[in-house]
């Protein structure tokens, strides 16, 4: 199941990236921040010698954690009220 989720995520992000004409390394890093979080995205950027992308990777991952937490709580409350 996780493989299907990540495969769909990768296909979606590459299609949108091609439409928006974004660099592939930035797409990979955004995908990593989305799936693995800020620490793995920063590690990925550092290992690839993309030093200018380490901070954006951290910030993107942190923004994902922050927004995902509130969205998850809201969805959880909404679904539990219907039970």
Coordinates of N, CA and C in Angstrom, one line a residue, residues 18-63:
X18 N 6.4 19.3 -14.5 CA 6.6 19.5 -15.9 C 5.7 20.6 -16.4
X19 N 4.5 20.6 -15.9 CA 3.5 21.7 -16.3 C 4.0 23.1 -15.9
X20 N 4.5 23.1 -14.7 CA 5.0 24.4 -14.1 C 6.5 24.7 -14.5
X21 N 7.1 23.8 -15.2 CA 8.5 23.9 -15.6 C 9.5 24.1 -14.4
X22 N 9.4 23.3 -13.4 CA 10.3 23.4 -12.3 C 11.4 22.4 -12.5
X23 N 12.6 22.8 -11.9 CA 13.8 21.9 -12.0 C 13.5 20.6 -11.3
X24 N 14.0 19.5 -11.9 CA 13.8 18.1 -11.4 C 14.4 18.0 -10.0
X25 N 15.6 18.6 -9.7 CA 16.1 18.4 -8.3 C 15.3 19.0 -7.3
X26 N 14.6 20.1 -7.6 CA 13.7 20.8 -6.6 C 12.5 19.9 -6.4
X27 N 12.0 19.3 -7.5 CA 10.8 18.4 -7.3 C 11.2 17.2 -6.4
X28 N 12.4 16.6 -6.7 CA 12.8 15.5 -5.8 C 12.9 15.9 -4.4
X29 N 13.4 17.1 -4.1 CA 13.6 17.5 -2.8 C 12.3 17.8 -2.1
X30 N 11.3 18.4 -2.8 CA 10.0 18.7 -2.3 C 9.3 17.4 -2.0
X31 N 9.4 16.4 -2.9 CA 8.8 15.1 -2.6 C 9.4 14.5 -1.4
X32 N 10.7 14.6 -1.2 CA 11.4 14.0 -0.1 C 10.9 14.7 1.2
X33 N 10.8 16.0 1.2 CA 10.3 16.7 2.3 C 8.9 16.3 2.7
X34 N 8.1 16.1 1.7 CA 6.7 15.7 1.9 C 6.6 14.3 2.5
X35 N 7.3 13.4 2.0 CA 7.2 12.0 2.4 C 8.1 11.7 3.7
X36 N 9.3 12.2 3.7 CA 10.2 11.9 4.8 C 10.4 12.9 5.8
X37 N 9.9 14.1 5.6 CA 10.1 15.2 6.6 C 11.3 16.1 6.4
X38 N 11.4 17.1 7.2 CA 12.5 18.1 7.0 C 13.9 17.5 7.2
X39 N 14.1 16.6 8.1 CA 15.5 16.1 8.4 C 16.0 15.3 7.2
X40 N 15.2 14.4 6.6 CA 15.6 13.6 5.5 C 15.8 14.4 4.3
X41 N 15.0 15.4 4.1 CA 15.1 16.3 2.9 C 16.4 17.1 3.0
X42 N 16.7 17.6 4.2 CA 18.0 18.4 4.4 C 19.2 17.5 4.2
X43 N 19.1 16.2 4.7 CA 20.2 15.3 4.5 C 20.3 14.9 3.0
X44 N 19.2 14.8 2.3 CA 19.3 14.5 0.9 C 19.9 15.6 0.1
X45 N 19.5 16.9 0.4 CA 20.1 18.0 -0.3 C 21.6 18.1 0.0
X46 N 22.0 17.9 1.3 CA 23.4 18.0 1.7 C 24.2 16.9 1.0
X47 N 23.7 15.7 0.9 CA 24.4 14.6 0.3 C 24.6 14.8 -1.2
X48 N 23.7 15.5 -1.9 CA 23.8 15.7 -3.3 C 24.6 17.0 -3.6
X49 N 25.1 17.7 -2.5 CA 25.8 18.9 -2.7 C 25.0 20.1 -3.2
X50 N 23.7 20.1 -2.8 CA 22.8 21.2 -3.2 C 22.7 22.1 -2.0
X51 N 23.8 22.7 -1.6 CA 23.8 23.5 -0.4 C 22.8 24.6 -0.3
X52 N 22.5 25.2 -1.5 CA 21.5 26.3 -1.5 C 20.0 25.8 -1.2
X53 N 19.8 24.5 -1.3 CA 18.5 23.9 -1.1 C 18.3 23.3 0.3
X54 N 19.3 23.3 1.1 CA 19.2 22.7 2.4 C 18.1 23.4 3.3
X55 N 18.2 24.7 3.4 CA 17.3 25.5 4.2 C 15.9 25.5 3.6
X56 N 15.7 25.6 2.3 CA 14.3 25.4 1.8 C 13.7 24.1 2.0
X57 N 14.6 23.0 2.0 CA 14.1 21.7 2.3 C 13.6 21.6 3.7
X58 N 14.4 22.2 4.7 CA 14.0 22.2 6.1 C 12.6 22.9 6.3
X59 N 12.6 24.1 5.7 CA 11.4 24.9 5.8 C 10.1 24.3 5.2
X60 N 10.3 23.6 4.0 CA 9.2 22.9 3.4 C 8.7 21.8 4.2
X61 N 9.6 21.0 4.8 CA 9.2 19.9 5.7 C 8.5 20.4 6.9
X62 N 9.0 21.5 7.5 CA 8.4 22.0 8.7 C 7.0 22.5 8.4
X63 N 6.9 23.2 7.3 CA 5.6 23.7 6.9 C 4.6 22.6 6.7

